[in-house]
Coordinates of C-alpha atoms and ligand atoms in Angstrom, one line a residue:
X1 CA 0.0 0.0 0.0
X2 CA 1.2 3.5 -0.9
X3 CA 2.3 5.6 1.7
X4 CA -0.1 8.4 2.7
X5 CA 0.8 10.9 5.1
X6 CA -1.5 11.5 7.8
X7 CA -4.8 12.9 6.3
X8 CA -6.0 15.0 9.0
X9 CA -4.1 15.9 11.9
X10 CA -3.9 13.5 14.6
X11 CA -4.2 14.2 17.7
X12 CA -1.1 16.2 19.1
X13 CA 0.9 14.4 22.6
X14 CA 0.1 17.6 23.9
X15 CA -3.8 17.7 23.8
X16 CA -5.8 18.0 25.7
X17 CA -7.0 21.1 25.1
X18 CA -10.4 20.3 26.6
X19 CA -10.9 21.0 30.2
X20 CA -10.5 17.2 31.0
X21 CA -8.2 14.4 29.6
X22 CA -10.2 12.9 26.1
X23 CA -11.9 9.9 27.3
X24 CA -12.1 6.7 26.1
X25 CA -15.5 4.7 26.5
X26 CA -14.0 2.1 27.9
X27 CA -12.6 3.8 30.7
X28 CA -14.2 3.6 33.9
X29 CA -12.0 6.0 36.5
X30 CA -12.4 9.2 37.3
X31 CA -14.8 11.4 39.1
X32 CA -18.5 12.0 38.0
X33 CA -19.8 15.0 36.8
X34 CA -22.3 16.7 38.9
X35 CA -25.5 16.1 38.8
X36 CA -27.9 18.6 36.4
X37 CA -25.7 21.1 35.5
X38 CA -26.4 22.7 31.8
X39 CA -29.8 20.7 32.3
X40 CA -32.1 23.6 30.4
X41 CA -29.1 24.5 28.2
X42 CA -28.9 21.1 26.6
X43 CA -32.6 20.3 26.7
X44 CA -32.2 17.7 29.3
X45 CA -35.7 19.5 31.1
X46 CA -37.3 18.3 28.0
X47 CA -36.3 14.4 28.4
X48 CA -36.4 14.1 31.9
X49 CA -40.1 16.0 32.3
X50 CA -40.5 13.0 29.5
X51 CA -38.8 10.3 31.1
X52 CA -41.2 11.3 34.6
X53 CA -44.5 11.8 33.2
X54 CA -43.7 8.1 31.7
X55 CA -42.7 6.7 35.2
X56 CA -45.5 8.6 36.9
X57 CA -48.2 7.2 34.9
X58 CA -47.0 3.7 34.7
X59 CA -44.3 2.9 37.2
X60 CA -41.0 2.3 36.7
X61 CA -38.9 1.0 33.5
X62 CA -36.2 -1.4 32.9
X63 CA -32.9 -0.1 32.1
X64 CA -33.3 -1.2 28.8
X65 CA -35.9 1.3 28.2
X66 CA -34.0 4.3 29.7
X67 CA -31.2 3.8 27.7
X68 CA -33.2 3.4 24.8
X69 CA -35.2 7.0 25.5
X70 CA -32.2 9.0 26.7
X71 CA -29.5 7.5 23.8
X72 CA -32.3 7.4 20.7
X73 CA -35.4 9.0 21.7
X74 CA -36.2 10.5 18.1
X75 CA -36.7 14.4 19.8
X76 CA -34.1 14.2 22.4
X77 CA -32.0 11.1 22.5
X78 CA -28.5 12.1 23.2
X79 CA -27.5 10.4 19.5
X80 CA -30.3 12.0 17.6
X81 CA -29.0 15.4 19.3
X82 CA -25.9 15.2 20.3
X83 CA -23.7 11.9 19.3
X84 CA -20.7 13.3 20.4
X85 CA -17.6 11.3 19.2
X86 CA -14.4 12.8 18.7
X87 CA -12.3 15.6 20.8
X88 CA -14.4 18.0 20.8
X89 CA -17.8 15.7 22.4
X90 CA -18.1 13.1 25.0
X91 CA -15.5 10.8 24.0
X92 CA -12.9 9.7 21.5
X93 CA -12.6 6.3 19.6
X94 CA -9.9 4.5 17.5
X95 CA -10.6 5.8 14.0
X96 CA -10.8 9.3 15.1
X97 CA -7.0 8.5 16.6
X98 CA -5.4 7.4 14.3
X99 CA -6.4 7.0 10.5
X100 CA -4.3 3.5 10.2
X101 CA -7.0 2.0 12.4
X102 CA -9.6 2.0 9.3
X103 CA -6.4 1.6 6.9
X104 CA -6.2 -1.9 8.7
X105 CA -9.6 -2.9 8.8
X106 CA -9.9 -1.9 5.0
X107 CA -6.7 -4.4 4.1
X108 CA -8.7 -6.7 6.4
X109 CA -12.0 -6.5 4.2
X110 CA -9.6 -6.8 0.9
X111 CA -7.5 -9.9 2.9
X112 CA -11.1 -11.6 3.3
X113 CA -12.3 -10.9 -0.3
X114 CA -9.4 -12.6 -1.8
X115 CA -9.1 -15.6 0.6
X116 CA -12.4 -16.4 -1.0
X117 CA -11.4 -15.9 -4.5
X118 CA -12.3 -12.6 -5.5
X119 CA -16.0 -12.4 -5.7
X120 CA -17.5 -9.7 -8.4
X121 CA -19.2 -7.7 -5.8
X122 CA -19.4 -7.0 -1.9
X123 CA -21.0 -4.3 -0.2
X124 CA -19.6 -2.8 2.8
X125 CA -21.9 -2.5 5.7
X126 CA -21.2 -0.6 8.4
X127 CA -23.2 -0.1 12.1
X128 CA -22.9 3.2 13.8
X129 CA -20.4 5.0 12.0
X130 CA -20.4 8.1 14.4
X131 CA -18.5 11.0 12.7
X132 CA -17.9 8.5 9.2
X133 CA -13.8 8.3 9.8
X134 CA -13.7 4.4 9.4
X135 CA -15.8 4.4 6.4
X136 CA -13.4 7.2 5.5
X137 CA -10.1 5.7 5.8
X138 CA -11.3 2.4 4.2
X139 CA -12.3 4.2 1.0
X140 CA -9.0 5.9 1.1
X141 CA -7.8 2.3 1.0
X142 CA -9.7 1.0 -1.4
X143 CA -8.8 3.7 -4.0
X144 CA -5.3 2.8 -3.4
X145 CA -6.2 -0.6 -4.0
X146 CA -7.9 0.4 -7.1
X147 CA -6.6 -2.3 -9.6
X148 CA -6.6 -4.7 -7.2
X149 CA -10.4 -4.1 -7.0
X150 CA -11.0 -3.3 -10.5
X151 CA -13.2 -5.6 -11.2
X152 CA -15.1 -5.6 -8.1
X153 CA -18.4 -4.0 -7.8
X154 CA -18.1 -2.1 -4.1
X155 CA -21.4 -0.1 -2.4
X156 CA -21.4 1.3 1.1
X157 CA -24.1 0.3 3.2
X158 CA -24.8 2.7 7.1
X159 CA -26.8 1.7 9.7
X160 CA -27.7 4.6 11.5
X161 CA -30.4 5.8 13.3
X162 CA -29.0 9.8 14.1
X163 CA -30.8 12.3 11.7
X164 CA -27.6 14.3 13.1
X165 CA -24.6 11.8 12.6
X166 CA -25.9 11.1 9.2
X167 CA -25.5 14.7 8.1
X168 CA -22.0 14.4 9.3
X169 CA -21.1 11.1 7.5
X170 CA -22.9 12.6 4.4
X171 CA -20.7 15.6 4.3
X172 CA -17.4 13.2 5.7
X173 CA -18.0 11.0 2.5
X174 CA -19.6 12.8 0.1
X175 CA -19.1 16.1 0.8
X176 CA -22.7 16.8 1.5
X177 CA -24.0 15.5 -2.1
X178 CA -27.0 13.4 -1.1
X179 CA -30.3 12.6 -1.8
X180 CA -33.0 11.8 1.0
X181 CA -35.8 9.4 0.9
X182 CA -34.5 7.9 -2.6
X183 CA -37.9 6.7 -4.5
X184 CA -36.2 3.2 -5.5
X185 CA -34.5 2.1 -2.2
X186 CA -34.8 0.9 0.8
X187 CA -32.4 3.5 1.7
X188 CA -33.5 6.7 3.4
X189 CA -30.7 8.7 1.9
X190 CA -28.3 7.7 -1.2
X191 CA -25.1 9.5 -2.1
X192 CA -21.8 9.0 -4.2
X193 CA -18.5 9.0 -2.1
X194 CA -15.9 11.0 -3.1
X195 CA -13.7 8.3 -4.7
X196 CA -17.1 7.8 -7.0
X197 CA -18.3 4.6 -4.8
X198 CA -22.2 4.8 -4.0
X199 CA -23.2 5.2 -0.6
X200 CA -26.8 4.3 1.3
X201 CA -28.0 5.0 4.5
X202 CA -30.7 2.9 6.8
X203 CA -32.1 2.8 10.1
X204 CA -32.3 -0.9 10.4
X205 CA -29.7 -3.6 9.4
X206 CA -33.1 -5.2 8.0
X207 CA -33.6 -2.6 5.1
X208 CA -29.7 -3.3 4.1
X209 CA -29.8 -5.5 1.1
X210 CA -29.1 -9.2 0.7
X211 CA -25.5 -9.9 -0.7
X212 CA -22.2 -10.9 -0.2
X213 CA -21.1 -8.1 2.7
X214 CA -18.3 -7.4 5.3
X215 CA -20.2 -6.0 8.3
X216 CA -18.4 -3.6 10.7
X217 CA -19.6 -2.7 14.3
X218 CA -17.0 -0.5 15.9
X219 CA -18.1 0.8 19.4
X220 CA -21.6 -0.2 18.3
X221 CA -22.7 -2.7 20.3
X222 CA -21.7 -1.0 23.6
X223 CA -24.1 1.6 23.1
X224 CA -27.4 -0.9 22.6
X225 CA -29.7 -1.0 25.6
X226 CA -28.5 -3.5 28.5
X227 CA -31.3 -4.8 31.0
X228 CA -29.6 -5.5 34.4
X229 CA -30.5 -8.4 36.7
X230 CA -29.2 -8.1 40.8
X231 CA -29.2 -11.8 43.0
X232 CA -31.2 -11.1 46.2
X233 CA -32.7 -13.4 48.5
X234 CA -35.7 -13.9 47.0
X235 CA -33.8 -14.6 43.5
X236 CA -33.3 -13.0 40.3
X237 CA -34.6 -9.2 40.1
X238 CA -34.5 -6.3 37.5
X239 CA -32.9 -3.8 38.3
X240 CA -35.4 -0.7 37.0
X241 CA -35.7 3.3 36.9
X242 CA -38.3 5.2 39.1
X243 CA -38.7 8.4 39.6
X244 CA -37.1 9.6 43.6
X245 CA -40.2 10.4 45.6
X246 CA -38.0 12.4 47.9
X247 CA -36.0 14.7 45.2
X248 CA -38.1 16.3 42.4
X249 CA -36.9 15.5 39.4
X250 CA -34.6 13.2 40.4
X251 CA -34.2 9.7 39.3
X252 CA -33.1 6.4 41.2
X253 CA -32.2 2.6 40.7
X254 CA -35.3 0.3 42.3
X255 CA -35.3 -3.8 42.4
X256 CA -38.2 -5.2 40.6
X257 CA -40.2 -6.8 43.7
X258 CA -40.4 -10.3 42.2
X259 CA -39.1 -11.9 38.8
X260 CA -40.2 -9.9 35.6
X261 CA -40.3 -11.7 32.2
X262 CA -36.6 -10.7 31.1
X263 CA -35.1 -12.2 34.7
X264 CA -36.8 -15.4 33.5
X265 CA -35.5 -15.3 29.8
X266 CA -32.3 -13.7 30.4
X267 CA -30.7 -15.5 33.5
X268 CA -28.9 -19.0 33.0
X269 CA -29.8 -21.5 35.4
X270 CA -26.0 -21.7 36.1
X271 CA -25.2 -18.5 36.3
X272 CA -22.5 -17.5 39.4
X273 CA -22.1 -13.8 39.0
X274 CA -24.7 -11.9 41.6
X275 CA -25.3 -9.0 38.9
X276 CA -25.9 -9.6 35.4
X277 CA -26.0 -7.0 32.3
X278 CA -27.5 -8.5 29.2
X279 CA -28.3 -6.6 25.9
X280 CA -30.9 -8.8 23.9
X281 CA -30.8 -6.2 20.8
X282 CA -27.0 -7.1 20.6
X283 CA -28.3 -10.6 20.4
X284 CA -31.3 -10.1 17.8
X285 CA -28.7 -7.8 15.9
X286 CA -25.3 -10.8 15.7
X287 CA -28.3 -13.2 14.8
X288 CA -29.3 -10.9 11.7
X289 CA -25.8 -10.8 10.8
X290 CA -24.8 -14.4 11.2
X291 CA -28.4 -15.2 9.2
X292 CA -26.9 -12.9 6.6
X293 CA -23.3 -14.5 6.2
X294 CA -24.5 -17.9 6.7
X295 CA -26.9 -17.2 3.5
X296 CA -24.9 -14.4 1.1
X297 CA -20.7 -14.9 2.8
X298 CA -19.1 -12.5 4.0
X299 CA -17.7 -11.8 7.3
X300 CA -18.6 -9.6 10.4
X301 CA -15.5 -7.5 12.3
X302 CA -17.0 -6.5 15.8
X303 CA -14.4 -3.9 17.7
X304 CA -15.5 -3.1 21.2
X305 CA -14.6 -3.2 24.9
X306 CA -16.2 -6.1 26.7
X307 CA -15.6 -9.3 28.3
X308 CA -16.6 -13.0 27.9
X309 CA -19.6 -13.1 30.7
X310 CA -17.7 -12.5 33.8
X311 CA -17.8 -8.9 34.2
X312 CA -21.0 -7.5 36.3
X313 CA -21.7 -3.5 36.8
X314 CA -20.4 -1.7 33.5
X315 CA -23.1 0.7 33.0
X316 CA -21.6 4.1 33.0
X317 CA -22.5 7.6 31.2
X318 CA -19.7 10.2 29.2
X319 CA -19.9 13.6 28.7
X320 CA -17.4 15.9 27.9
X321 CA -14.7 13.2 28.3
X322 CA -15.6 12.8 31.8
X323 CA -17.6 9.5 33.7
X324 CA -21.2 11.2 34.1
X325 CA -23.6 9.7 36.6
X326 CA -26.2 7.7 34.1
X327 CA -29.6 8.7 36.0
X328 CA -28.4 12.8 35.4
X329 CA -29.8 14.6 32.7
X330 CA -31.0 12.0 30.7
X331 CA -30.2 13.0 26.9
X332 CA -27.0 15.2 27.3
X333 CA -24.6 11.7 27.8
X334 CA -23.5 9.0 26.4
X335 CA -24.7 5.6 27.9
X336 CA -22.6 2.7 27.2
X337 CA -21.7 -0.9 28.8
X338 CA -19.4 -3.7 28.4
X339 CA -20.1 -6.1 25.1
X340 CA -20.2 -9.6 26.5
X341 CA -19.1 -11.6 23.7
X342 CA -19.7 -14.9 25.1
X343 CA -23.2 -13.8 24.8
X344 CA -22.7 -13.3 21.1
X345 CA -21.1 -16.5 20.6
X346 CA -24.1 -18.4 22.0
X347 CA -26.4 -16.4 19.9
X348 CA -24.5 -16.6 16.4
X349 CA -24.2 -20.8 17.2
X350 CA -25.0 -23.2 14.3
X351 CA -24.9 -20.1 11.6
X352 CA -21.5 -19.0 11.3
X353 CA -18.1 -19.3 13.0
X354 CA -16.1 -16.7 15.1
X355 CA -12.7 -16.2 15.8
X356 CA -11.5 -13.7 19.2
X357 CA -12.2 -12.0 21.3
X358 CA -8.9 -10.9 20.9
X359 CA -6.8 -8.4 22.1
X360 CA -6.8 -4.8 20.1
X361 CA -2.8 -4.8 20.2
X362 CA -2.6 -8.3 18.9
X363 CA -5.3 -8.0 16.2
X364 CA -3.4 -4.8 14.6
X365 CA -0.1 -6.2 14.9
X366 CA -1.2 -9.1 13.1
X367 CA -2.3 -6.5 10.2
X368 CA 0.9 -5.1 10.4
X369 CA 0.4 -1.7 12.1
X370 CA 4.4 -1.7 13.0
X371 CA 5.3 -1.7 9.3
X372 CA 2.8 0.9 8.4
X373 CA 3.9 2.5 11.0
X374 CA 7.3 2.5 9.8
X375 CA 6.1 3.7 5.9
X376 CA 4.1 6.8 7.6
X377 CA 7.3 8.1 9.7
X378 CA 9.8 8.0 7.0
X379 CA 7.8 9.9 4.6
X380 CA 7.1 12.6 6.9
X381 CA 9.1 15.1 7.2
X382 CA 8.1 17.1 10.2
X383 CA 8.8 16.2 13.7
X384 CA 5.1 17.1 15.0
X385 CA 3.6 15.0 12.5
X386 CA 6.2 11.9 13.6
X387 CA 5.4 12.6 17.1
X388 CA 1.3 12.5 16.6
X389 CA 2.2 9.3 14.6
X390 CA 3.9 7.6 17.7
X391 CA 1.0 9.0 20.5
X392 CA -1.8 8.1 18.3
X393 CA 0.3 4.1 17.7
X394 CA 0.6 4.2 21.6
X395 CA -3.0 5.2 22.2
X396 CA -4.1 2.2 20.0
X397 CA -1.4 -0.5 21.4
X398 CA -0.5 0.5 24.9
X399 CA -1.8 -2.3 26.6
X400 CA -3.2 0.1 29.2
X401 CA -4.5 2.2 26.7
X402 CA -6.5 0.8 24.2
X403 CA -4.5 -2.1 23.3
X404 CA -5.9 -4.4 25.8
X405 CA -9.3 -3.3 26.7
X406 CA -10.6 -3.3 23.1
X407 CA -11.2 -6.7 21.3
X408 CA -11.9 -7.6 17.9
X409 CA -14.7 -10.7 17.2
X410 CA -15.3 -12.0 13.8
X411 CA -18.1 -14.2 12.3
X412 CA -17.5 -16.0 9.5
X413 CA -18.8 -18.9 7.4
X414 CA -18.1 -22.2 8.8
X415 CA -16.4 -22.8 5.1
X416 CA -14.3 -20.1 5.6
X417 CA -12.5 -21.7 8.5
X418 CA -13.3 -25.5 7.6
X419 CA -13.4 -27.7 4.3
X420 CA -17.2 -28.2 3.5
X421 CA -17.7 -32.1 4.4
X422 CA -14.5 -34.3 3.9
X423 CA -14.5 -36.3 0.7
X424 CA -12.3 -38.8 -0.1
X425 CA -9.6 -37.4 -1.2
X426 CA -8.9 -34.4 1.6
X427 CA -5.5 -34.7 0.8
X428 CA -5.9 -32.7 -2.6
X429 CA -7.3 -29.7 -1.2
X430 CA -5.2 -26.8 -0.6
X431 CA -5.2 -25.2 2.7
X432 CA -7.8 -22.7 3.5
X433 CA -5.6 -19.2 3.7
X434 CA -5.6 -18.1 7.6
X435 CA -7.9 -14.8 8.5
X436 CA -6.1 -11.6 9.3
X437 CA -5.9 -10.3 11.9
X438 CA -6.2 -13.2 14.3
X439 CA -3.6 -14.7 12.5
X440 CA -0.6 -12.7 10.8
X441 CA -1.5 -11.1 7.5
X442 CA -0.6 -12.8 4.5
X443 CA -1.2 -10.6 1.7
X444 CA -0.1 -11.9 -2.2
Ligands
SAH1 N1 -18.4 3.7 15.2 C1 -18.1 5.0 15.6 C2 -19.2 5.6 16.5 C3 -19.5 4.9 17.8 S1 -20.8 5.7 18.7 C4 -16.8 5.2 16.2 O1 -16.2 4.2 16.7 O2 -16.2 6.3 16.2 C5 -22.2 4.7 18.3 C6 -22.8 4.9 17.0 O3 -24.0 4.0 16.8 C7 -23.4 6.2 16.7 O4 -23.2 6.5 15.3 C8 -24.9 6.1 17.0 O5 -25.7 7.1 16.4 C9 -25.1 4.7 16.5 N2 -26.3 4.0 17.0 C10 -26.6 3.9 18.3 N3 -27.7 3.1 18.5 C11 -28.0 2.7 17.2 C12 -29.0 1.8 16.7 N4 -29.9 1.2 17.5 N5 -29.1 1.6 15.4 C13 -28.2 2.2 14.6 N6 -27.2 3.0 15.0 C14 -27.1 3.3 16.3

């Protein structure tokens, strides 16, 4: 790959310049912001006079559901509003770090597409893409890539549900050229990206169509709604949102009084833990994808912090890269929680394989982040854009940076990671060519 120096400036060792250090979602230290403040300013009045004439008039609501109305509420979910990744919002993520995160995953997508022998088309399909940077940086890729691809037939596919973020990718990608509510799509917006590939934006994963895809979920799944589920001593309860009798306004954490219908669908008989976050969408979502692989190929990259089902209590808000107490100001902060991927794993079984969770470091030094690394410093000339080259490497690989909280997860056909049934002559059949990333790249 050609060696491209940095497209937009990365951030400097020297940040921050906002008032706190940039936080990562992952993140859990650090002192809360207080409670309200900016309430009217950022229209969290409006959401939470919402959130407690719901409550009032019929009790309280899982967690699910208040995460659901303060992240996506279509007037004043914090995404629809706000959705504020990168330095100067709630929190920062990997492809607004450094561009050779999305310069990766795009050699990734190409690495797949020729382990399977080159199909004639593939759609890329990505879920939340925030500001647009990953999609970005893939494109970028792809152009270089150009004769490789040449007689591919590539589309962009977005999954998002922010009016607001979809502006932003539309003018990140296309430079604003779009058309809304497109008569012959499922789509409701279509666009041409700026290296001339066409781009299509949908609410649900379900409107994206059938075909031969690479799915990408980068710090997507985190931000789906959890229910949580609390061990006391007359068994499983749900952990819900009232409204504080005492404090007007104010909202609290309550303990269902018995079992509802998620603590019986949601709890293993086995489980040992004594509080329990699980995020059912997550699971409906993987499903869709692995249905979608196991029918058209294709593979699915999921990126995220998480663990594999033995975490508990990961609920926690941003805002303003600072840890922001999740009942305040509904609307004005980011919500997120741990991805449990074992949970993934059980609901993807029988449709497709997957590979990880493995480590962030380990995945992009198996794509060869070093050597890229390497290209990017000797072809730049100045010693600020070196030095944002080595802090935005050791924001991605320090191990207690991102490098070991992040994980990458993929789904892929059982054929791509297995011979289809054995027949008698297994001997003759060449090796399948390893997967990137969770093994080193191999790239012919
Ligand atoms: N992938 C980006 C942004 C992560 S923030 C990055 O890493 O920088 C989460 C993204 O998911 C946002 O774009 C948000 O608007 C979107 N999102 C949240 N819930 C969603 C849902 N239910 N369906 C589709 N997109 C959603």
């Amino acid at each position: 790959l050609a060696a491209a120096p940095p497209r937009r400036a990365l951030l400097s060792p020297s940040l921050p310049t906002a008032p706190a250090p940039l936080r990562l979602r992952s993140g859990t230290g650090g002192e809360a912001e207080a409670a309200g403040g900016d309430r009217d300013k950022d229209g969290a009045g409006a959401m939470l006079r919402h959130l407690a004439r719901k409550l009032r008039a019929s009790g309280p609501v899982t967690v699910a559901e208040y995460m659901r109305e303060a992240l996506t509420n279509p007037g004043q979910g914090y995404y629809t509003r706000r959705g504020g990744v990168g330095e100067s919002g709630d929190f920062i993520t990997s492809p607004e770090i450094s561009q050779v995160f999305g310069e990766l995953i795009g050699i990734w997508c190409i690495s797949e597409w020729m382990a399977v022998g080159k199909p004639n088309t593939f759609q890329l399909v990505e879920l939340g893409p925030g500001r647009g940077t990953l999609t970005e940086d893939i494109l970028r890729v792809f152009k270089q890539l150009a004769s490789v691809l040449s007689k591919c037939d590539v589309s962009v596919h977005l999954v998002e549900v922010s009016p607001k973020l979809s502006e932003i990718q539309a003018v990140m990608l296309t430079g604003g050229k779009v058309q809304p509510n497109p008569e012959d799509e499922s789509a409701y917006m279509k666009g041409i990206s700026k290296t001339g590939i066409p781009i299509f934006w949908y609410r649900d994963i379900q409107d994206v169509p059938p075909g031969y895809s690479f799915y990408l979920a980068h710090e997507f799944f985190d931000a789906l709604p959890i229910h949580k589920f609390q061990r006391t001593e007359k068994g499983w309860c749900e952990v819900l949102v009232d409204i504080d009798p005492e404090v007007p306004d104010q909202l609290r954490f309550v303990l269902s009084p018995s079992r509802t219908p998620a603590t019986q669908n949601f709890i293993q008989p086995e489980e040992t833990r004594d509080h329990v976050e699980v995020c059912p969408e997550a699971g409906v979502i993987v499903h869709r994808l692995a249905s979608r692989i196991e029918k058209d190929g294709g593979a699915a990259l999921v990126a995220d912090y998480g663990h594999d089902g033995t975490k508990t209590d990961t609920f926690r808000g941003f805002r303003n890269h600072k840890l922001h107490n999740v009942l305040s100001a509904p609307g004005t902060a980011d919500l997120t929680a741990d991805v449990d991927f074992s949970y993934l794993r059980k609901m993807v079984q029988g449709k497709t394989a997957t590979l990880g969770p493995i480590k962030q470091r380990e995945f992009l030094k198996n794509m060869g982040i070093d050597l890229r690394l390497q290209v990017l410093l000797q072809n730049s000339g100045d010693t600020s854009t070196r030095e944002q080259l080595l802090h935005s490497y050791d924001m991605l690989m320090n191990p207690e940076k991102m490098g070991d909280c992040f994980n990458f997860f993929a789904l892929l056909p059982h054929h791509r990671l297995v011979h289809p049934a054995k027949n008698d002559k297994p001997e003759s059949k060449s090796p399948l060519p390893p997967v990137a990333g969770f093994n080193e790249l191999l790239l012919k």
